Amino acid sequence: MSGPEWLTEEQQRAWRAFKAMETMLNSRLGASLQREAGLSPADYRILVELSESSHGRMRAYELGEATQWEKSRISHQLSRMAQRGLVERQQCSKDTRYSDVVLTETGRAAIEAAAPLHVANVREAFVDALTSQQLQAFGEACEAILARIKSLPT
Amino acid sequence: MSGPEWLTEEQQRAWRAFKAMETMLNSRLGASLQREAGLSPADYRILVELSESSHGRMRAYELGEATQWEKSRISHQLSRMAQRGLVERQQCSKDTRYSDVVLTETGRAAIEAAAPLHVANVREAFVDALTSQQLQAFGEACEAILARIKSLPT
DNA sequence: TCCTTCGGATTGACGTATCAACCTGAACGT
DNA sequence: ACGTTCAGGTTGATACGTCAATCCGAAGGA
């Protein structure tokens, strides 16, 4: 599917709007999370995954699957969070290669305090900006892009 | 516009699809830019702005306006790029407070080499994933979110 | 004139992201 | 048994982003 070298006006407009929106939304949500809950977006994401898992316990590998982050990013992130007492690292008995990650009480308290605030911010800046049809279409477009990327060679 | 504490299924689905798409798209485009052109996304953005300006010359302030980045981010980024010879810093004559940024020959060559590759990647992963109607609707949704955010208190 | 204010810009410290190199032990073939 | 391969995980180096503090000179007031 080759094409001309540049994008059409329309395509460019959509692309630039997307990038600008992404920048502003991330900066807004990230700043609020940091200010009001003392968590970075990365902290929040990990805590969400852990708190939704059965006993607040997951393998680093599973966290990688869920977030689609690189393994080294996961590892660094968990180190920092362990340092602050949000999570705890434990060896899987029998196979020391695998490491289990457990949500601490501190971590659970942090995510439970942060989640309602964050959800309110998402609603305010994202959900409430669109009609229900728009939201539906937007979500489907995101899924289409996601599917497209997954179908492409690395 | 207050609401329930959580998002509906639909809202959550759209939000998660958006976040997942954002992650994969950025990682794909960023890696390609780095690998094939030796530029970070931030480098690329600055070079685009400069190369589209009249003589490859802008004030740091204007770059801030155009990118919506914090001034310290601009400053750090320009320092790194100057170090690598992509841009050059110059004092505004008469008023040493303001600093002009000029695109070097190296910088212009870099952006001219990178742009077609990057555009092709954007087309491949983003534009070609959507129908023309979808793209239109997606762009309008992004603009609506952008407008919404700008209308909110900081 | 002096002083204060103000906004563009820089700096340093710290947290975060990515890449490449490496470690470790299970699984497999011979 | 031995060696190779392989996947999960860690580490260190380097680049990037954010915050708070600071610098600097123009503009305005008393």
Short mmCIF file of C-alpha atoms (C1' of nucleotides) in Angstrom, two decimals:
data_model
loop_
_atom_site.label_atom_id
_atom_site.label_comp_id
_atom_site.label_asym_id
_atom_site.label_seq_id
_atom_site.Cartn_x
_atom_site.Cartn_y
_atom_site.Cartn_z
CA MET A 1 0.00 0.00 0.00
CA SER A 2 2.41 2.65 -1.16
CA GLY A 3 1.33 6.23 -1.72
CA PRO A 4 2.45 9.77 -2.29
CA GLU A 5 5.21 11.12 -0.17
CA TRP A 6 3.06 13.42 1.92
CA LEU A 7 -0.27 13.28 3.67
CA THR A 8 -3.37 15.02 2.39
CA GLU A 9 -4.70 18.06 4.23
CA GLU A 10 -7.32 15.92 5.90
CA GLN A 11 -4.92 13.25 6.99
CA GLN A 12 -2.49 15.77 8.30
CA ARG A 13 -5.19 17.58 10.20
CA ALA A 14 -6.30 14.39 11.91
CA TRP A 15 -2.76 13.39 12.73
CA ARG A 16 -1.81 16.74 14.19
CA ALA A 17 -5.00 16.94 16.21
CA PHE A 18 -4.26 13.52 17.59
CA LYS A 19 -0.71 14.41 18.60
CA ALA A 20 -1.76 17.68 20.17
CA MET A 21 -4.59 16.02 22.05
CA GLU A 22 -2.28 13.30 23.27
CA THR A 23 0.22 15.81 24.59
CA MET A 24 -2.32 17.89 26.46
CA LEU A 25 -4.30 15.00 27.84
CA ASN A 26 -1.24 13.20 29.13
CA SER A 27 0.21 16.27 30.67
CA ARG A 28 -3.08 17.12 32.37
CA LEU A 29 -3.76 13.65 33.71
CA GLY A 30 -0.17 13.08 34.72
CA ALA A 31 0.15 16.33 36.60
CA SER A 32 -3.08 15.76 38.48
CA LEU A 33 -2.10 12.24 39.44
CA GLN A 34 1.25 13.43 40.68
CA ARG A 35 -0.11 16.41 42.56
CA GLU A 36 -3.14 14.80 44.17
CA ALA A 37 -1.97 11.24 44.70
CA GLY A 38 1.81 11.32 44.53
CA LEU A 39 1.84 8.73 41.76
CA SER A 40 3.33 8.83 38.30
CA PRO A 41 1.25 7.51 35.41
CA ALA A 42 3.55 4.50 35.35
CA ASP A 43 3.00 3.86 39.06
CA TYR A 44 -0.71 4.12 38.53
CA ARG A 45 -0.73 1.69 35.67
CA ILE A 46 1.18 -0.97 37.56
CA LEU A 47 -0.97 -0.54 40.63
CA VAL A 48 -4.14 -0.90 38.57
CA GLU A 49 -2.95 -4.16 37.07
CA LEU A 50 -1.90 -5.54 40.43
CA SER A 51 -5.03 -4.49 42.24
CA GLU A 52 -7.20 -6.11 39.57
CA SER A 53 -5.33 -9.39 39.83
CA SER A 54 -6.51 -12.14 42.11
CA HIS A 55 -4.49 -11.57 45.28
CA GLY A 56 -2.59 -8.47 44.37
CA ARG A 57 0.10 -10.77 43.07
CA MET A 58 1.49 -11.14 39.58
CA ARG A 59 4.63 -12.21 37.82
CA ALA A 60 6.73 -9.49 36.28
CA TYR A 61 6.12 -11.29 33.03
CA GLU A 62 2.37 -10.92 33.34
CA LEU A 63 2.77 -7.24 34.04
CA GLY A 64 4.75 -7.00 30.85
CA GLU A 65 1.99 -8.71 28.90
CA ALA A 66 -0.68 -6.53 30.40
CA THR A 67 1.09 -3.24 29.86
CA GLN A 68 3.00 -4.09 26.72
CA TRP A 69 6.07 -2.53 28.28
CA GLU A 70 9.59 -3.74 27.74
CA LYS A 71 10.88 -6.04 30.38
CA SER A 72 13.60 -3.67 31.48
CA ARG A 73 11.07 -0.92 31.90
CA ILE A 74 9.02 -3.19 34.12
CA SER A 75 12.06 -4.10 36.12
CA HIS A 76 13.22 -0.54 36.71
CA GLN A 77 9.72 0.56 37.54
CA LEU A 78 9.25 -2.22 40.08
CA SER A 79 12.57 -1.40 41.70
CA ARG A 80 11.51 2.18 42.28
CA MET A 81 8.09 1.16 43.52
CA ALA A 82 9.59 -1.41 45.86
CA GLN A 83 11.90 1.26 47.22
CA ARG A 84 8.87 3.34 48.11
CA GLY A 85 7.02 0.42 49.60
CA LEU A 86 4.23 0.29 47.03
CA VAL A 87 5.02 -3.25 46.00
CA GLU A 88 7.16 -6.07 47.29
CA ARG A 89 9.32 -8.44 45.31
CA GLN A 90 9.28 -12.09 46.17
CA GLN A 91 11.08 -15.07 44.75
CA CYS A 92 8.97 -17.74 43.20
CA SER A 93 9.78 -20.79 45.25
CA LYS A 94 11.59 -23.48 43.29
CA ASP A 95 12.52 -21.32 40.33
CA THR A 96 14.50 -18.27 41.22
CA ARG A 97 14.34 -16.97 37.69
CA TYR A 98 10.81 -15.80 38.06
CA SER A 99 9.95 -13.03 40.42
CA ASP A 100 6.58 -12.43 41.94
CA VAL A 101 5.35 -8.96 42.65
CA VAL A 102 2.94 -8.34 45.49
CA LEU A 103 0.87 -5.29 46.24
CA THR A 104 1.57 -3.99 49.74
CA GLU A 105 -0.99 -2.41 52.02
CA THR A 106 0.56 0.94 51.22
CA GLY A 107 0.20 0.22 47.54
CA ARG A 108 -3.41 -0.79 47.85
CA ALA A 109 -4.20 2.31 49.84
CA ALA A 110 -2.49 4.46 47.22
CA ILE A 111 -4.42 3.05 44.30
CA GLU A 112 -7.71 3.16 46.13
CA ALA A 113 -7.17 6.79 46.95
CA ALA A 114 -6.02 7.69 43.47
CA ALA A 115 -8.51 5.82 41.32
CA PRO A 116 -11.65 7.90 41.89
CA LEU A 117 -9.73 11.12 41.30
CA HIS A 118 -8.18 9.77 38.16
CA VAL A 119 -11.44 8.44 36.82
CA ALA A 120 -13.05 11.80 37.43
CA ASN A 121 -10.29 13.46 35.45
CA VAL A 122 -10.65 11.02 32.59
CA ARG A 123 -14.36 11.65 32.50
CA GLU A 124 -13.94 15.38 32.64
CA ALA A 125 -11.34 15.74 29.92
CA PHE A 126 -12.09 12.77 27.68
CA VAL A 127 -15.47 11.11 28.11
CA ASP A 128 -17.46 14.29 28.56
CA ALA A 129 -15.82 15.88 25.54
CA LEU A 130 -17.55 13.47 23.17
CA THR A 131 -21.07 12.40 22.39
CA SER A 132 -21.84 8.79 23.00
CA GLN A 133 -21.67 8.09 19.25
CA GLN A 134 -18.38 9.88 18.98
CA LEU A 135 -16.94 7.92 21.85
CA GLN A 136 -18.06 4.69 20.26
CA ALA A 137 -16.52 5.62 16.91
CA PHE A 138 -13.35 6.84 18.57
CA GLY A 139 -12.93 3.58 20.44
CA GLU A 140 -13.48 1.58 17.28
CA ALA A 141 -10.92 3.65 15.43
CA CYS A 142 -8.38 3.00 18.18
CA GLU A 143 -9.10 -0.70 17.99
CA ALA A 144 -8.66 -0.64 14.23
CA ILE A 145 -5.29 1.08 14.55
CA LEU A 146 -4.26 -1.37 17.21
CA ALA A 147 -5.23 -4.31 15.04
CA ARG A 148 -3.43 -2.81 12.09
CA ILE A 149 -0.22 -2.37 14.04
CA LYS A 150 -0.36 -5.90 15.35
CA SER A 151 -0.74 -7.17 11.81
CA LEU A 152 2.35 -5.35 10.59
CA PRO A 153 5.84 -6.85 10.56
CA THR A 154 7.94 -5.67 13.44
CA MET B 1 -20.84 17.54 35.31
CA SER B 2 -20.43 15.02 38.11
CA GLY B 3 -21.22 11.36 37.60
CA PRO B 4 -20.88 7.91 39.02
CA GLU B 5 -17.55 6.89 40.37
CA TRP B 6 -16.67 4.51 37.56
CA LEU B 7 -16.87 4.44 33.81
CA THR B 8 -19.40 2.38 31.88
CA GLU B 9 -18.25 -0.64 29.95
CA GLU B 10 -18.32 1.34 26.73
CA GLN B 11 -16.41 4.26 28.11
CA GLN B 12 -13.83 2.02 29.65
CA ARG B 13 -13.42 0.08 26.46
CA ALA B 14 -12.81 3.24 24.45
CA TRP B 15 -10.40 4.58 27.03
CA ARG B 16 -8.37 1.41 27.26
CA ALA B 17 -8.24 1.03 23.50
CA PHE B 18 -6.97 4.56 23.25
CA LYS B 19 -4.24 4.03 25.81
CA ALA B 20 -3.14 0.76 24.26
CA MET B 21 -3.10 2.27 20.80
CA GLU B 22 -1.12 5.23 22.02
CA THR B 23 1.49 3.00 23.59
CA MET B 24 2.00 0.80 20.57
CA LEU B 25 1.91 3.58 18.03
CA ASN B 26 4.41 5.71 19.89
CA SER B 27 6.74 2.86 20.50
CA ARG B 28 6.60 1.81 16.86
CA LEU B 29 7.09 5.27 15.40
CA GLY B 30 9.74 6.21 17.93
CA ALA B 31 11.79 3.10 17.40
CA SER B 32 11.71 3.47 13.64
CA LEU B 33 12.71 7.11 13.82
CA GLN B 34 15.59 6.27 16.10
CA ARG B 35 16.75 3.28 14.11
CA GLU B 36 16.46 4.69 10.62
CA ALA B 37 17.21 8.34 11.17
CA GLY B 38 18.99 8.59 14.51
CA LEU B 39 16.40 11.04 15.82
CA SER B 40 14.21 10.93 18.88
CA PRO B 41 10.57 11.93 18.54
CA ALA B 42 11.44 15.14 20.35
CA ASP B 43 14.29 15.88 17.95
CA TYR B 44 11.96 15.27 15.06
CA ARG B 45 9.30 17.58 16.39
CA ILE B 46 11.68 20.46 16.90
CA LEU B 47 13.25 19.98 13.49
CA VAL B 48 9.83 19.98 11.83
CA GLU B 49 8.89 23.25 13.45
CA LEU B 50 12.18 24.88 12.55
CA SER B 51 12.21 23.63 8.99
CA GLU B 52 8.69 24.94 8.42
CA SER B 53 9.60 28.38 9.70
CA SER B 54 10.74 31.11 7.36
CA HIS B 55 14.51 30.86 7.50
CA GLY B 56 14.96 27.91 9.77
CA ARG B 57 15.04 30.38 12.62
CA MET B 58 12.72 30.72 15.59
CA ARG B 59 12.73 32.01 19.11
CA ALA B 60 12.70 29.43 21.87
CA TYR B 61 9.45 31.02 22.92
CA GLU B 62 7.84 30.32 19.57
CA LEU B 63 8.96 26.72 19.74
CA GLY B 64 7.26 26.52 23.09
CA GLU B 65 4.04 27.90 21.63
CA ALA B 66 4.13 25.55 18.70
CA THR B 67 4.85 22.41 20.67
CA GLN B 68 3.06 23.28 23.88
CA TRP B 69 6.09 22.06 25.79
CA GLU B 70 7.34 23.57 29.00
CA LYS B 71 10.07 26.11 28.58
CA SER B 72 12.58 24.02 30.50
CA ARG B 73 11.89 21.08 28.29
CA ILE B 74 12.55 23.23 25.25
CA SER B 75 15.76 24.48 26.77
CA HIS B 76 17.11 21.05 27.65
CA GLN B 77 16.13 19.67 24.28
CA LEU B 78 17.84 22.51 22.44
CA SER B 79 20.99 22.03 24.50
CA ARG B 80 21.19 18.39 23.49
CA MET B 81 20.47 19.18 19.87
CA ALA B 82 23.03 21.97 19.80
CA GLN B 83 25.60 19.57 21.24
CA ARG B 84 24.98 17.28 18.29
CA GLY B 85 25.08 20.11 15.79
CA LEU B 86 21.44 19.90 14.70
CA VAL B 87 20.67 23.46 15.73
CA GLU B 88 22.63 26.50 16.77
CA ARG B 89 21.83 28.96 19.51
CA GLN B 90 22.24 32.64 18.82
CA GLN B 91 21.68 35.71 20.89
CA CYS B 92 19.07 38.12 19.72
CA SER B 93 21.01 41.29 19.13
CA LYS B 94 20.07 44.11 21.51
CA ASP B 95 18.19 41.96 23.95
CA THR B 96 20.20 39.13 25.36
CA ARG B 97 17.20 37.72 27.19
CA TYR B 98 15.79 36.19 24.06
CA SER B 99 17.58 33.41 22.28
CA ASP B 100 17.21 32.56 18.65
CA VAL B 101 17.49 29.03 17.43
CA VAL B 102 18.74 28.32 13.94
CA LEU B 103 18.59 25.12 11.95
CA THR B 104 22.05 24.05 10.82
CA GLU B 105 22.83 22.35 7.55
CA THR B 106 23.21 19.12 9.45
CA GLY B 107 19.82 19.62 11.00
CA ARG B 108 18.16 20.33 7.71
CA ALA B 109 19.73 17.27 6.16
CA ALA B 110 18.54 15.16 9.08
CA ILE B 111 14.93 16.26 8.86
CA GLU B 112 14.84 15.96 5.10
CA ALA B 113 16.11 12.42 5.32
CA ALA B 114 13.80 11.47 8.17
CA ALA B 115 10.53 13.01 7.04
CA PRO B 116 9.59 10.70 4.16
CA LEU B 117 10.34 7.63 6.28
CA HIS B 118 8.33 8.95 9.15
CA VAL B 119 5.39 9.94 6.98
CA ALA B 120 5.39 6.48 5.45
CA ASN B 121 5.25 4.98 8.91
CA VAL B 122 2.40 7.23 9.95
CA ARG B 123 0.50 6.27 6.86
CA GLU B 124 1.15 2.61 7.31
CA ALA B 125 0.17 2.35 10.95
CA PHE B 126 -2.39 5.12 11.32
CA VAL B 127 -3.87 6.51 8.12
CA ASP B 128 -4.23 3.20 6.34
CA ALA B 129 -5.84 1.59 9.37
CA LEU B 130 -8.96 3.73 9.00
CA THR B 131 -11.51 4.46 6.32
CA SER B 132 -11.68 8.03 5.18
CA GLN B 133 -14.87 8.56 7.21
CA GLN B 134 -13.27 7.02 10.26
CA LEU B 135 -10.25 9.25 9.92
CA GLN B 136 -12.46 12.28 9.64
CA ALA B 137 -14.45 11.33 12.71
CA PHE B 138 -11.32 10.46 14.64
CA GLY B 139 -9.79 13.84 13.87
CA GLU B 140 -12.93 15.63 14.94
CA ALA B 141 -13.04 13.71 18.18
CA CYS B 142 -9.45 14.69 18.91
CA GLU B 143 -10.28 18.31 18.23
CA ALA B 144 -13.28 18.10 20.52
CA ILE B 145 -11.15 16.70 23.33
CA LEU B 146 -8.56 19.37 22.73
CA ALA B 147 -11.16 22.10 22.85
CA ARG B 148 -12.64 20.60 26.00
CA ILE B 149 -9.30 20.55 27.76
CA LYS B 150 -8.54 24.11 26.79
CA SER B 151 -11.87 25.16 28.23
CA LEU B 152 -11.20 23.57 31.60
CA PRO B 153 -9.57 25.36 34.53
CA THR B 154 -5.93 24.53 34.88
"C1'" DT C 1 17.20 57.48 40.33
"C1'" DC C 2 16.11 53.57 42.58
"C1'" DC C 3 13.56 49.66 43.13
"C1'" DT C 4 10.29 46.36 42.03
"C1'" DT C 5 8.06 43.45 38.92
"C1'" DC C 6 7.76 40.58 35.22
"C1'" DG C 7 8.51 37.20 31.56
"C1'" DG C 8 11.84 34.60 28.67
"C1'" DA C 9 15.39 31.54 29.44
"C1'" DT C 10 18.69 28.46 31.94
"C1'" DT C 11 20.19 25.20 35.43
"C1'" DG C 12 20.37 21.12 38.64
"C1'" DA C 13 18.23 17.46 40.68
"C1'" DC C 14 15.53 13.78 40.29
"C1'" DG C 15 12.40 10.43 38.26
"C1'" DT C 16 11.52 7.97 34.00
"C1'" DA C 17 12.35 5.29 29.27
"C1'" DT C 18 15.26 2.73 26.14
"C1'" DC C 19 18.95 0.03 24.54
"C1'" DA C 20 22.42 -3.39 24.87
"C1'" DA C 21 24.71 -6.55 27.63
"C1'" DC C 22 24.39 -9.88 30.84
"C1'" DC C 23 22.80 -13.54 34.36
"C1'" DT C 24 20.28 -17.60 35.43
"C1'" DG C 25 18.18 -21.96 35.25
"C1'" DA C 26 14.85 -24.97 32.56
"C1'" DA C 27 14.29 -27.69 28.46
"C1'" DC C 28 15.97 -30.12 24.75
"C1'" DG C 29 19.05 -32.91 21.72
"C1'" DT C 30 22.85 -35.90 21.35
"C1'" DA D 1 25.98 -36.42 31.31
"C1'" DC D 2 27.00 -32.54 28.51
"C1'" DG D 3 26.31 -28.54 25.93
"C1'" DT D 4 23.32 -25.40 23.54
"C1'" DT D 5 19.38 -22.70 23.29
"C1'" DC D 6 16.04 -19.99 25.13
"C1'" DA D 7 13.05 -16.96 27.97
"C1'" DG D 8 12.44 -14.23 32.18
"C1'" DG D 9 14.83 -10.93 34.67
"C1'" DT D 10 18.41 -7.54 36.07
"C1'" DT D 11 21.80 -3.97 35.39
"C1'" DG D 12 24.25 0.27 33.68
"C1'" DA D 13 24.63 3.89 30.47
"C1'" DT D 14 22.47 7.37 28.34
"C1'" DA D 15 18.73 10.21 26.79
"C1'" DC D 16 14.43 12.43 28.09
"C1'" DG D 17 10.77 15.11 31.04
"C1'" DT D 18 9.42 17.80 35.11
"C1'" DC D 19 9.79 20.60 38.94
"C1'" DA D 20 11.66 24.31 41.61
"C1'" DA D 21 15.00 27.72 41.85
"C1'" DT D 22 17.50 31.16 39.59
"C1'" DC D 23 19.33 34.56 36.21
"C1'" DC D 24 18.72 38.57 33.48
"C1'" DG D 25 17.31 42.74 31.43
"C1'" DA D 26 13.19 45.62 30.05
"C1'" DA D 27 9.38 48.31 31.70
"C1'" DG D 28 6.95 50.91 35.02
"C1'" DG D 29 6.16 53.42 39.45
"C1'" DA D 30 7.38 56.45 43.32
#
